[in-house]
Amino acid sequence: MKMIYNVELIILNKDGIRDPEGETIQKYVVEKISKNIQNTRAGKYILFKVESSNPEEAEKVVETIAEQGRLYNPIVHKIIVRVIRDENSSH
Amino acid sequence: MKMIYNVELIILNKDGIRDPEGETIQKYVVEKISKNIQNTRAGKYILFKVESSNPEEAEKVVETIAEQGRLYNPIVHKIIVRVIRDENSSH
């Protein structure tokens, strides 16, 4: 039986690669408000509603789309793919 | 004792508000590759390393920064704030 899974694709610069957007938010927004944030990284978030028979397959489809659709650049980006239970887990 | 928590801030257009970026990815990228994706929403992802004594307080700090730092517009956006175990849960 097919179900609908919410699958997140998160695209971030790799750890060794600078992140000017995150650095800017850290320096000009975060540090003005709180001293407890050590680091800020900015990235892209894409949420897919995937029809699939199991969560592993749903993740696999999103990985395929990310690669074949060139939604990220494997040279500079890392991706995180996750099935989530509830897309409104806060607010 | 203070610990370091990885806290995600995800910013998405509210459900009733159009998402031209997500619609474009859905129509011109996703549907060319897979028929199993029903919907695509695009948003912003920000990851903070928060020094805090517990995860609830870590989330609270990020919510405060998102609001006071105007990282989102509550009229059109919804936010999701989550502590994550491991920032590299995939790839």
PDB file of C-alpha atoms in Angstrom:
ATOM      1  CA  MET A   1       0.000   0.000   0.000  1.00  0.00           C
ATOM      2  CA  LYS A   2       1.277   3.443  -0.910  1.00  0.00           C
ATOM      3  CA  MET A   3       1.497   6.171   1.701  1.00  0.00           C
ATOM      4  CA  ILE A   4       2.407   9.835   1.674  1.00  0.00           C
ATOM      5  CA  TYR A   5       5.716  10.741   3.355  1.00  0.00           C
ATOM      6  CA  ASN A   6       7.035  14.220   4.048  1.00  0.00           C
ATOM      7  CA  VAL A   7      10.676  14.141   3.030  1.00  0.00           C
ATOM      8  CA  GLU A   8      13.077  17.008   3.729  1.00  0.00           C
ATOM      9  CA  LEU A   9      16.045  17.860   1.546  1.00  0.00           C
ATOM     10  CA  ILE A  10      18.515  20.192   3.248  1.00  0.00           C
ATOM     11  CA  ILE A  11      21.381  21.657   1.234  1.00  0.00           C
ATOM     12  CA  LEU A  12      24.359  23.168   3.083  1.00  0.00           C
ATOM     13  CA  ASN A  13      27.852  24.186   2.110  1.00  0.00           C
ATOM     14  CA  LYS A  14      30.341  21.497   3.124  1.00  0.00           C
ATOM     15  CA  ASP A  15      32.084  22.086   6.444  1.00  0.00           C
ATOM     16  CA  GLY A  16      35.354  23.166   4.837  1.00  0.00           C
ATOM     17  CA  ILE A  17      33.655  25.660   2.552  1.00  0.00           C
ATOM     18  CA  ARG A  18      32.846  29.167   3.698  1.00  0.00           C
ATOM     19  CA  ASP A  19      29.260  30.200   4.223  1.00  0.00           C
ATOM     20  CA  PRO A  20      29.056  33.990   3.835  1.00  0.00           C
ATOM     21  CA  GLU A  21      25.299  34.062   4.467  1.00  0.00           C
ATOM     22  CA  GLY A  22      25.625  32.165   7.741  1.00  0.00           C
ATOM     23  CA  GLU A  23      28.611  34.283   8.792  1.00  0.00           C
ATOM     24  CA  THR A  24      26.645  37.460   8.125  1.00  0.00           C
ATOM     25  CA  ILE A  25      23.629  36.292  10.134  1.00  0.00           C
ATOM     26  CA  GLN A  26      25.961  35.242  12.957  1.00  0.00           C
ATOM     27  CA  LYS A  27      27.832  38.550  13.082  1.00  0.00           C
ATOM     28  CA  TYR A  28      25.081  41.105  12.419  1.00  0.00           C
ATOM     29  CA  VAL A  29      21.954  39.423  13.788  1.00  0.00           C
ATOM     30  CA  VAL A  30      22.717  36.591  16.217  1.00  0.00           C
ATOM     31  CA  GLU A  31      25.552  38.159  18.203  1.00  0.00           C
ATOM     32  CA  LYS A  32      23.506  41.312  18.788  1.00  0.00           C
ATOM     33  CA  ILE A  33      20.826  39.239  20.527  1.00  0.00           C
ATOM     34  CA  SER A  34      22.506  36.278  22.249  1.00  0.00           C
ATOM     35  CA  LYS A  35      25.985  35.319  23.382  1.00  0.00           C
ATOM     36  CA  ASN A  36      25.081  31.612  23.447  1.00  0.00           C
ATOM     37  CA  ILE A  37      25.260  30.865  19.722  1.00  0.00           C
ATOM     38  CA  GLN A  38      28.678  29.612  18.686  1.00  0.00           C
ATOM     39  CA  ASN A  39      28.049  29.163  14.973  1.00  0.00           C
ATOM     40  CA  THR A  40      25.424  29.789  12.292  1.00  0.00           C
ATOM     41  CA  ARG A  41      25.160  27.984   8.945  1.00  0.00           C
ATOM     42  CA  ALA A  42      22.628  28.944   6.273  1.00  0.00           C
ATOM     43  CA  GLY A  43      21.192  26.647   3.639  1.00  0.00           C
ATOM     44  CA  LYS A  44      18.309  25.677   1.460  1.00  0.00           C
ATOM     45  CA  TYR A  45      15.282  23.663   2.547  1.00  0.00           C
ATOM     46  CA  ILE A  46      12.987  21.733   0.228  1.00  0.00           C
ATOM     47  CA  LEU A  47      10.045  19.665   1.462  1.00  0.00           C
ATOM     48  CA  PHE A  48       8.536  16.973  -0.771  1.00  0.00           C
ATOM     49  CA  LYS A  49       5.292  15.041  -0.387  1.00  0.00           C
ATOM     50  CA  VAL A  50       6.312  11.615  -1.658  1.00  0.00           C
ATOM     51  CA  GLU A  51       3.982   8.752  -2.524  1.00  0.00           C
ATOM     52  CA  SER A  52       5.822   5.578  -1.608  1.00  0.00           C
ATOM     53  CA  SER A  53       5.377   2.144  -0.052  1.00  0.00           C
ATOM     54  CA  ASN A  54       7.989   2.722   2.665  1.00  0.00           C
ATOM     55  CA  PRO A  55      10.110   5.537   4.140  1.00  0.00           C
ATOM     56  CA  GLU A  56      13.442   4.214   2.804  1.00  0.00           C
ATOM     57  CA  GLU A  57      12.135   4.264  -0.754  1.00  0.00           C
ATOM     58  CA  ALA A  58      10.708   7.772  -0.218  1.00  0.00           C
ATOM     59  CA  GLU A  59      14.166   9.017   0.821  1.00  0.00           C
ATOM     60  CA  LYS A  60      15.758   7.277  -2.153  1.00  0.00           C
ATOM     61  CA  VAL A  61      13.419   9.053  -4.598  1.00  0.00           C
ATOM     62  CA  VAL A  62      14.349  12.433  -3.101  1.00  0.00           C
ATOM     63  CA  GLU A  63      18.076  11.624  -3.323  1.00  0.00           C
ATOM     64  CA  THR A  64      17.616  10.724  -6.977  1.00  0.00           C
ATOM     65  CA  ILE A  65      15.768  13.969  -7.688  1.00  0.00           C
ATOM     66  CA  ALA A  66      18.424  16.000  -5.875  1.00  0.00           C
ATOM     67  CA  GLU A  67      21.179  14.389  -7.952  1.00  0.00           C
ATOM     68  CA  GLN A  68      19.575  14.065 -11.368  1.00  0.00           C
ATOM     69  CA  GLY A  69      17.756  17.392 -11.056  1.00  0.00           C
ATOM     70  CA  ARG A  70      20.987  19.061  -9.953  1.00  0.00           C
ATOM     71  CA  LEU A  71      19.339  20.664  -6.956  1.00  0.00           C
ATOM     72  CA  TYR A  72      22.764  20.758  -5.339  1.00  0.00           C
ATOM     73  CA  ASN A  73      26.411  20.718  -6.360  1.00  0.00           C
ATOM     74  CA  PRO A  74      28.232  17.732  -4.794  1.00  0.00           C
ATOM     75  CA  ILE A  75      31.564  19.564  -5.085  1.00  0.00           C
ATOM     76  CA  VAL A  76      30.589  22.264  -2.599  1.00  0.00           C
ATOM     77  CA  HIS A  77      27.367  21.105  -0.916  1.00  0.00           C
ATOM     78  CA  LYS A  78      26.375  18.326   1.426  1.00  0.00           C
ATOM     79  CA  ILE A  79      22.783  17.189   1.624  1.00  0.00           C
ATOM     80  CA  ILE A  80      20.642  15.800   4.403  1.00  0.00           C
ATOM     81  CA  VAL A  81      17.581  13.739   3.428  1.00  0.00           C
ATOM     82  CA  ARG A  82      15.065  12.852   6.143  1.00  0.00           C
ATOM     83  CA  VAL A  83      11.534  11.560   6.432  1.00  0.00           C
ATOM     84  CA  ILE A  84       9.698  13.623   9.018  1.00  0.00           C
ATOM     85  CA  ARG A  85       6.698  12.599  11.088  1.00  0.00           C
ATOM     86  CA  ASP A  86       4.955  15.923  11.265  1.00  0.00           C
ATOM     87  CA  GLU A  87       5.921  18.931   9.183  1.00  0.00           C
ATOM     88  CA  ASN A  88       4.516  21.317  11.792  1.00  0.00           C
ATOM     89  CA  SER A  89       6.491  20.061  14.764  1.00  0.00           C
ATOM     90  CA  SER A  90       6.801  23.631  16.060  1.00  0.00           C
ATOM     91  CA  HIS A  91       4.500  26.614  15.361  1.00  0.00           C
TER      92      HIS A  91
ATOM     93  CA  MET B   1      26.309  22.032  32.971  1.00  0.00           C
ATOM     94  CA  LYS B   2      26.180  23.693  29.576  1.00  0.00           C
ATOM     95  CA  MET B   3      26.085  21.607  26.417  1.00  0.00           C
ATOM     96  CA  ILE B   4      26.146  22.341  22.713  1.00  0.00           C
ATOM     97  CA  TYR B   5      22.908  21.702  20.814  1.00  0.00           C
ATOM     98  CA  ASN B   6      22.391  21.806  17.071  1.00  0.00           C
ATOM     99  CA  VAL B   7      19.144  23.697  16.549  1.00  0.00           C
ATOM    100  CA  GLU B   8      17.460  24.007  13.159  1.00  0.00           C
ATOM    101  CA  LEU B   9      15.350  26.963  12.111  1.00  0.00           C
ATOM    102  CA  ILE B  10      13.247  26.265   9.009  1.00  0.00           C
ATOM    103  CA  ILE B  11      11.351  29.134   7.378  1.00  0.00           C
ATOM    104  CA  LEU B  12       8.533  28.303   4.952  1.00  0.00           C
ATOM    105  CA  ASN B  13       5.717  30.261   3.389  1.00  0.00           C
ATOM    106  CA  LYS B  14       2.458  29.570   5.243  1.00  0.00           C
ATOM    107  CA  ASP B  15       0.250  26.915   3.680  1.00  0.00           C
ATOM    108  CA  GLY B  16      -2.228  29.428   2.262  1.00  0.00           C
ATOM    109  CA  ILE B  17       0.504  31.512   0.655  1.00  0.00           C
ATOM    110  CA  ARG B  18       1.902  30.652  -2.762  1.00  0.00           C
ATOM    111  CA  ASP B  19       5.444  29.375  -3.073  1.00  0.00           C
ATOM    112  CA  PRO B  20       6.686  30.201  -6.603  1.00  0.00           C
ATOM    113  CA  GLU B  21      10.101  28.645  -5.987  1.00  0.00           C
ATOM    114  CA  GLY B  22       8.617  25.326  -4.836  1.00  0.00           C
ATOM    115  CA  GLU B  23       6.118  25.351  -7.716  1.00  0.00           C
ATOM    116  CA  THR B  24       8.923  25.907 -10.213  1.00  0.00           C
ATOM    117  CA  ILE B  25      11.039  23.064  -8.806  1.00  0.00           C
ATOM    118  CA  GLN B  26       7.971  20.809  -8.829  1.00  0.00           C
ATOM    119  CA  LYS B  27       7.021  21.603 -12.436  1.00  0.00           C
ATOM    120  CA  TYR B  28      10.403  21.872 -14.161  1.00  0.00           C
ATOM    121  CA  VAL B  29      12.629  19.541 -12.127  1.00  0.00           C
ATOM    122  CA  VAL B  30      10.665  17.035 -10.034  1.00  0.00           C
ATOM    123  CA  GLU B  31       7.963  16.043 -12.523  1.00  0.00           C
ATOM    124  CA  LYS B  32      10.556  15.375 -15.215  1.00  0.00           C
ATOM    125  CA  ILE B  33      12.196  12.766 -12.953  1.00  0.00           C
ATOM    126  CA  SER B  34       9.495  11.161 -10.800  1.00  0.00           C
ATOM    127  CA  LYS B  35       5.702  10.830 -10.849  1.00  0.00           C
ATOM    128  CA  ASN B  36       5.616  10.062  -7.125  1.00  0.00           C
ATOM    129  CA  ILE B  37       6.058  13.573  -5.762  1.00  0.00           C
ATOM    130  CA  GLN B  38       2.751  15.281  -5.091  1.00  0.00           C
ATOM    131  CA  ASN B  39       4.020  18.599  -3.830  1.00  0.00           C
ATOM    132  CA  THR B  40       7.229  20.596  -3.356  1.00  0.00           C
ATOM    133  CA  ARG B  41       7.738  23.510  -0.955  1.00  0.00           C
ATOM    134  CA  ALA B  42      10.936  25.547  -0.818  1.00  0.00           C
ATOM    135  CA  GLY B  43      12.259  27.414   2.178  1.00  0.00           C
ATOM    136  CA  LYS B  44      15.194  28.637   4.153  1.00  0.00           C
ATOM    137  CA  TYR B  45      17.315  26.567   6.529  1.00  0.00           C
ATOM    138  CA  ILE B  46      19.499  27.954   9.300  1.00  0.00           C
ATOM    139  CA  LEU B  47      21.491  25.757  11.694  1.00  0.00           C
ATOM    140  CA  PHE B  48      22.708  27.161  15.018  1.00  0.00           C
ATOM    141  CA  LYS B  49      25.198  25.721  17.486  1.00  0.00           C
ATOM    142  CA  VAL B  50      23.649  26.752  20.790  1.00  0.00           C
ATOM    143  CA  GLU B  51      25.284  26.627  24.195  1.00  0.00           C
ATOM    144  CA  SER B  52      22.551  25.794  26.670  1.00  0.00           C
ATOM    145  CA  SER B  53      21.778  23.757  29.764  1.00  0.00           C
ATOM    146  CA  ASN B  54      18.873  21.885  28.141  1.00  0.00           C
ATOM    147  CA  PRO B  55      17.264  21.377  24.699  1.00  0.00           C
ATOM    148  CA  GLU B  56      14.079  23.318  25.508  1.00  0.00           C
ATOM    149  CA  GLU B  57      16.092  26.416  26.414  1.00  0.00           C
ATOM    150  CA  ALA B  58      18.203  25.989  23.254  1.00  0.00           C
ATOM    151  CA  GLU B  59      15.034  26.045  21.122  1.00  0.00           C
ATOM    152  CA  LYS B  60      13.748  29.077  23.008  1.00  0.00           C
ATOM    153  CA  VAL B  61      16.928  31.049  22.260  1.00  0.00           C
ATOM    154  CA  VAL B  62      16.583  30.291  18.547  1.00  0.00           C
ATOM    155  CA  GLU B  63      12.913  31.346  18.555  1.00  0.00           C
ATOM    156  CA  THR B  64      13.909  34.618  20.217  1.00  0.00           C
ATOM    157  CA  ILE B  65      16.631  35.255  17.629  1.00  0.00           C
ATOM    158  CA  ALA B  66      14.242  34.435  14.758  1.00  0.00           C
ATOM    159  CA  GLU B  67      11.684  36.917  16.116  1.00  0.00           C
ATOM    160  CA  GLN B  68      13.862  39.759  17.407  1.00  0.00           C
ATOM    161  CA  GLY B  69      16.337  39.432  14.533  1.00  0.00           C
ATOM    162  CA  ARG B  70      13.453  39.413  12.037  1.00  0.00           C
ATOM    163  CA  LEU B  71      14.788  36.325  10.310  1.00  0.00           C
ATOM    164  CA  TYR B  72      11.212  35.660   9.187  1.00  0.00           C
ATOM    165  CA  ASN B  73       8.006  37.556   8.608  1.00  0.00           C
ATOM    166  CA  PRO B  74       5.215  36.141  10.790  1.00  0.00           C
ATOM    167  CA  ILE B  75       2.577  37.506   8.394  1.00  0.00           C
ATOM    168  CA  VAL B  76       3.647  35.208   5.542  1.00  0.00           C
ATOM    169  CA  HIS B  77       6.020  32.641   7.026  1.00  0.00           C
ATOM    170  CA  LYS B  78       5.758  29.776   9.455  1.00  0.00           C
ATOM    171  CA  ILE B  79       8.810  28.526  11.292  1.00  0.00           C
ATOM    172  CA  ILE B  80       9.869  25.129  12.564  1.00  0.00           C
ATOM    173  CA  VAL B  81      12.447  25.019  15.380  1.00  0.00           C
ATOM    174  CA  ARG B  82      13.999  21.660  16.251  1.00  0.00           C
ATOM    175  CA  VAL B  83      16.948  20.325  18.203  1.00  0.00           C
ATOM    176  CA  ILE B  84      18.653  17.630  16.140  1.00  0.00           C
ATOM    177  CA  ARG B  85      20.764  14.746  17.379  1.00  0.00           C
ATOM    178  CA  ASP B  86      23.223  14.573  14.510  1.00  0.00           C
ATOM    179  CA  GLU B  87      23.530  17.227  11.829  1.00  0.00           C
ATOM    180  CA  ASN B  88      24.869  14.676   9.335  1.00  0.00           C
ATOM    181  CA  SER B  89      22.043  12.184   9.560  1.00  0.00           C
ATOM    182  CA  SER B  90      22.400  11.489   5.835  1.00  0.00           C
ATOM    183  CA  HIS B  91      25.458  12.002   3.614  1.00  0.00           C
TER     184      HIS B  91
END
